[in-house]
Amino acid sequence: DAGITQSPRHKVTETGTPVTLRCHQTENHRYMYWYRQDPGHGLRLIHYSYGVKDTDKGEVSDGYSVSRSKTEDFLLTLESATSSQTSVYFCAISGDISYEQYFGPGTRLTVT
Amino acid sequence: GESVGLHLPTLSVQEGDNSIINCAYSNSASDYFIWYKQESGKGPQFIIDIRSNMDKRQGQRVTVLLNKTVKHLSLQIAATQPGDSAVYFCAEIPDNYGQNFVFGPGTRLSVLP
């Protein structure tokens, strides 16, 4: 998976609790992305980062925040999890030379 | 907003036959297109890409065709194998999205023995 890890890989949490997902890369790529994937939908962009401390919103950013304090780590936080945020979350990275995005293995999050 | 879609949500083919997966896109200014394969329980995996200044690009057993006149993209898989069973996504980078892809909903390819 191109040197991308996600943690945790599975998580069950209760409505209203905060949750943080971590994406770690060893490729020194500039761009990092968080997507969610739901049945009947393709991948939808939540937030992305174009450098340390540089982030921007994607298509479905409501209820999510991100932080990138180091090149290798991109954190996704659900401030107060809701059942609608039950999903599979994917992290991706890309460099400056190619548009190609490399995806991590995913995190399955269930909010009860 | 911009949209990328697929004509067929599911596709079943016999092992050894050729597969064709189609995709329509809406932004005529999109510059770059990519196909991903996603196996169950895994993240999407790059298959092949094509820029808007090309009509065709070939890889190992795969070919991507781009028809800008009708805004249509297709992925052809030659001699389909059981290992090709997966969900296939097309994606585009619309002109105003920088590095950000817009993904289609996906087509599930099932290879029959």
Short mmCIF file of C-alpha atoms in Angstrom, two decimals:
data_model
loop_
_atom_site.label_atom_id
_atom_site.label_comp_id
_atom_site.label_asym_id
_atom_site.label_seq_id
_atom_site.Cartn_x
_atom_site.Cartn_y
_atom_site.Cartn_z
CA ASP A 1 0.00 0.00 0.00
CA ALA A 2 2.78 2.42 -0.95
CA GLY A 3 3.93 3.02 2.63
CA ILE A 4 0.60 4.17 4.01
CA THR A 5 -0.85 2.91 7.26
CA GLN A 6 -4.10 3.77 8.96
CA SER A 7 -4.99 3.31 12.58
CA PRO A 8 -7.13 1.97 13.99
CA ARG A 9 -8.32 -0.43 11.29
CA HIS A 10 -11.65 -0.99 13.02
CA LYS A 11 -13.45 1.05 15.64
CA VAL A 12 -16.85 1.00 17.27
CA THR A 13 -17.85 4.09 19.18
CA GLU A 14 -20.96 5.65 20.65
CA THR A 15 -22.85 8.65 19.37
CA GLY A 16 -21.50 11.90 20.78
CA THR A 17 -17.97 10.70 21.48
CA PRO A 18 -14.90 12.19 19.80
CA VAL A 19 -12.93 9.96 17.45
CA THR A 20 -9.53 10.47 15.82
CA LEU A 21 -8.25 8.45 12.89
CA ARG A 22 -4.61 8.51 11.95
CA CYS A 23 -2.93 8.24 8.58
CA HIS A 24 0.82 7.75 8.44
CA GLN A 25 2.99 7.75 5.31
CA THR A 26 6.64 6.95 4.72
CA GLU A 27 6.77 8.32 1.15
CA ASN A 28 7.36 11.99 2.01
CA HIS A 29 4.50 12.94 -0.32
CA ARG A 30 3.17 16.46 -0.17
CA TYR A 31 -0.54 15.81 -0.57
CA MET A 32 -2.71 13.80 1.79
CA TYR A 33 -6.43 13.14 1.62
CA TRP A 34 -9.24 11.72 3.70
CA TYR A 35 -12.17 10.05 1.94
CA ARG A 36 -15.23 8.22 3.11
CA GLN A 37 -16.83 5.37 1.23
CA ASP A 38 -20.46 4.35 1.63
CA PRO A 39 -22.62 1.79 -0.19
CA GLY A 40 -23.95 3.24 -3.42
CA HIS A 41 -21.43 6.06 -3.40
CA GLY A 42 -17.98 6.40 -4.73
CA LEU A 43 -15.22 7.84 -2.65
CA ARG A 44 -16.10 11.29 -1.33
CA LEU A 45 -13.44 13.73 -0.26
CA ILE A 46 -13.67 14.97 3.33
CA HIS A 47 -10.54 17.09 3.72
CA TYR A 48 -7.16 17.29 2.10
CA SER A 49 -3.75 18.71 2.88
CA TYR A 50 -1.21 20.28 0.55
CA GLY A 51 1.54 20.64 3.14
CA VAL A 52 2.27 20.84 6.84
CA LYS A 53 -0.43 22.94 8.50
CA ASP A 54 -2.07 23.54 5.09
CA THR A 55 -5.48 21.93 4.79
CA ASP A 56 -8.74 22.56 2.98
CA LYS A 57 -12.27 21.24 2.91
CA GLY A 58 -13.60 18.68 0.51
CA GLU A 59 -17.08 17.75 -0.59
CA VAL A 60 -18.34 16.33 2.74
CA SER A 61 -16.40 18.18 5.44
CA ASP A 62 -19.24 18.98 7.89
CA GLY A 63 -18.64 17.29 11.26
CA TYR A 64 -14.96 16.59 10.53
CA SER A 65 -11.72 18.39 11.24
CA VAL A 66 -8.14 17.57 10.29
CA SER A 67 -4.64 18.41 11.35
CA ARG A 68 -1.23 17.93 9.81
CA SER A 69 1.66 18.89 12.08
CA LYS A 70 4.20 16.66 10.31
CA THR A 71 4.62 15.64 6.68
CA GLU A 72 4.03 11.99 7.51
CA ASP A 73 0.87 12.26 9.63
CA PHE A 74 -2.64 13.41 8.77
CA LEU A 75 -5.29 13.14 11.47
CA LEU A 76 -9.05 13.09 10.94
CA THR A 77 -11.21 14.00 13.94
CA LEU A 78 -14.91 13.53 14.42
CA GLU A 79 -15.65 16.02 17.18
CA SER A 80 -18.94 14.37 18.17
CA ALA A 81 -19.59 11.19 16.24
CA THR A 82 -23.03 10.59 14.73
CA SER A 83 -24.54 7.46 13.20
CA SER A 84 -24.36 9.09 9.76
CA GLN A 85 -20.59 8.99 10.09
CA THR A 86 -20.57 5.20 10.12
CA SER A 87 -18.45 4.47 7.08
CA VAL A 88 -15.15 3.19 5.77
CA TYR A 89 -12.51 5.89 5.79
CA PHE A 90 -9.59 5.91 3.40
CA CYS A 91 -6.46 7.97 3.48
CA ALA A 92 -4.58 8.69 0.26
CA ILE A 93 -1.35 10.42 -0.69
CA SER A 94 0.06 11.93 -3.85
CA GLY A 95 3.23 13.71 -4.85
CA ASP A 96 4.11 16.71 -6.97
CA ILE A 97 5.05 14.83 -10.14
CA SER A 98 1.99 12.66 -10.73
CA TYR A 99 -1.70 13.04 -10.00
CA GLU A 100 -1.91 9.39 -9.01
CA GLN A 101 -3.19 8.86 -5.49
CA TYR A 102 -2.09 5.90 -3.39
CA PHE A 103 -4.59 4.62 -0.89
CA GLY A 104 -4.24 3.14 2.55
CA PRO A 105 -6.04 -0.02 3.71
CA GLY A 106 -8.99 1.83 5.25
CA THR A 107 -10.59 2.19 8.67
CA ARG A 108 -14.04 0.80 9.31
CA LEU A 109 -15.85 3.05 11.79
CA THR A 110 -19.18 2.15 13.33
CA VAL A 111 -21.06 4.72 15.41
CA THR A 112 -23.79 3.16 17.55
CA GLY B 1 -21.61 20.17 -9.18
CA GLU B 2 -19.37 18.06 -11.35
CA SER B 3 -20.23 14.43 -11.66
CA VAL B 4 -18.61 11.24 -12.83
CA GLY B 5 -20.90 8.28 -13.33
CA LEU B 6 -20.98 4.75 -14.61
CA HIS B 7 -23.48 3.27 -17.07
CA LEU B 8 -23.50 -0.22 -15.55
CA PRO B 9 -23.38 -0.80 -11.81
CA THR B 10 -22.69 -4.55 -12.21
CA LEU B 11 -21.02 -6.56 -14.93
CA SER B 12 -20.66 -10.34 -15.18
CA VAL B 13 -18.31 -11.89 -17.73
CA GLN B 14 -17.02 -15.36 -18.50
CA GLU B 15 -13.43 -16.12 -17.64
CA GLY B 16 -11.31 -15.53 -20.72
CA ASP B 17 -13.67 -13.02 -22.30
CA ASN B 18 -12.94 -9.33 -22.62
CA SER B 19 -14.57 -6.87 -20.21
CA ILE B 20 -15.58 -3.31 -20.94
CA ILE B 21 -16.45 -0.93 -18.12
CA ASN B 22 -17.89 2.43 -19.07
CA CYS B 23 -17.86 5.84 -17.43
CA ALA B 24 -19.44 9.18 -18.32
CA TYR B 25 -18.07 12.46 -17.10
CA SER B 26 -19.65 15.88 -17.14
CA ASN B 27 -16.79 18.38 -17.11
CA SER B 28 -15.42 18.88 -20.60
CA ALA B 29 -12.48 20.80 -19.11
CA SER B 30 -11.21 17.83 -17.09
CA ASP B 31 -7.58 17.18 -17.82
CA TYR B 32 -6.83 13.85 -16.26
CA PHE B 33 -8.67 10.57 -15.76
CA ILE B 34 -7.80 7.47 -13.81
CA TRP B 35 -9.14 3.98 -13.22
CA TYR B 36 -8.89 2.26 -9.87
CA LYS B 37 -9.58 -1.32 -8.85
CA GLN B 38 -10.83 -2.12 -5.38
CA GLU B 39 -10.90 -5.64 -4.02
CA SER B 40 -13.06 -6.53 -1.07
CA GLY B 41 -11.67 -5.16 2.19
CA LYS B 42 -8.85 -3.24 0.53
CA GLY B 43 -8.11 0.29 -0.58
CA PRO B 44 -8.37 1.30 -4.24
CA GLN B 45 -5.43 0.37 -6.39
CA PHE B 46 -4.22 2.26 -9.47
CA ILE B 47 -4.81 0.54 -12.81
CA ILE B 48 -4.20 3.05 -15.56
CA ASP B 49 -4.51 6.75 -16.28
CA ILE B 50 -4.93 8.97 -19.30
CA ARG B 51 -4.61 12.66 -19.99
CA SER B 52 -7.10 14.63 -22.02
CA ASN B 53 -4.65 15.06 -24.92
CA MET B 54 -4.76 11.30 -25.56
CA ASP B 55 -7.48 9.03 -26.96
CA LYS B 56 -6.09 5.69 -25.92
CA ARG B 57 -3.57 4.25 -23.54
CA GLN B 58 -2.58 0.63 -23.07
CA GLY B 59 -1.21 -1.22 -20.11
CA GLN B 60 -0.78 -4.86 -19.29
CA ARG B 61 -4.09 -6.49 -20.37
CA VAL B 62 -5.88 -3.16 -19.89
CA THR B 63 -6.73 -0.34 -22.26
CA VAL B 64 -8.36 2.98 -21.47
CA LEU B 65 -10.23 4.84 -24.19
CA LEU B 66 -11.20 8.48 -23.94
CA ASN B 67 -13.85 10.02 -26.17
CA LYS B 68 -13.92 13.73 -25.42
CA THR B 69 -16.66 14.42 -27.95
CA VAL B 70 -19.22 12.51 -25.90
CA LYS B 71 -17.37 12.78 -22.58
CA HIS B 72 -16.98 9.04 -22.23
CA LEU B 73 -14.27 6.90 -20.70
CA SER B 74 -13.95 3.14 -20.88
CA LEU B 75 -11.72 0.47 -19.39
CA GLN B 76 -11.13 -2.68 -21.40
CA ILE B 77 -9.72 -5.77 -19.72
CA ALA B 78 -8.48 -8.48 -22.05
CA ALA B 79 -8.84 -12.16 -21.23
CA THR B 80 -10.59 -11.51 -17.93
CA GLN B 81 -9.36 -13.64 -15.04
CA PRO B 82 -10.91 -14.53 -11.68
CA GLY B 83 -8.46 -12.14 -10.02
CA ASP B 84 -10.06 -9.29 -11.95
CA SER B 85 -13.24 -9.60 -9.88
CA ALA B 86 -13.49 -6.31 -8.02
CA VAL B 87 -15.15 -2.91 -8.06
CA TYR B 88 -13.76 -0.52 -10.63
CA PHE B 89 -13.88 3.25 -10.21
CA CYS B 90 -13.24 5.95 -12.73
CA ALA B 91 -12.20 9.37 -11.51
CA GLU B 92 -11.45 12.74 -13.04
CA ILE B 93 -9.69 15.87 -11.99
CA PRO B 94 -12.01 18.72 -12.97
CA ASP B 95 -10.27 21.84 -14.12
CA ASN B 96 -10.83 23.73 -10.87
CA TYR B 97 -10.03 20.95 -8.41
CA GLY B 98 -6.25 21.04 -8.35
CA GLN B 99 -5.12 17.66 -7.16
CA ASN B 100 -8.58 16.49 -6.10
CA PHE B 101 -10.36 13.66 -7.82
CA VAL B 102 -14.08 13.29 -8.35
CA PHE B 103 -14.90 9.58 -8.22
CA GLY B 104 -17.74 7.71 -9.82
CA PRO B 105 -19.89 5.28 -7.77
CA GLY B 106 -18.13 2.18 -9.13
CA THR B 107 -18.94 -0.92 -11.21
CA ARG B 108 -18.71 -4.40 -9.75
CA LEU B 109 -17.08 -6.89 -12.13
CA SER B 110 -17.82 -10.56 -11.50
CA VAL B 111 -15.86 -13.16 -13.43
CA LEU B 112 -17.76 -16.39 -13.99
CA PRO B 113 -15.90 -19.72 -14.24
#
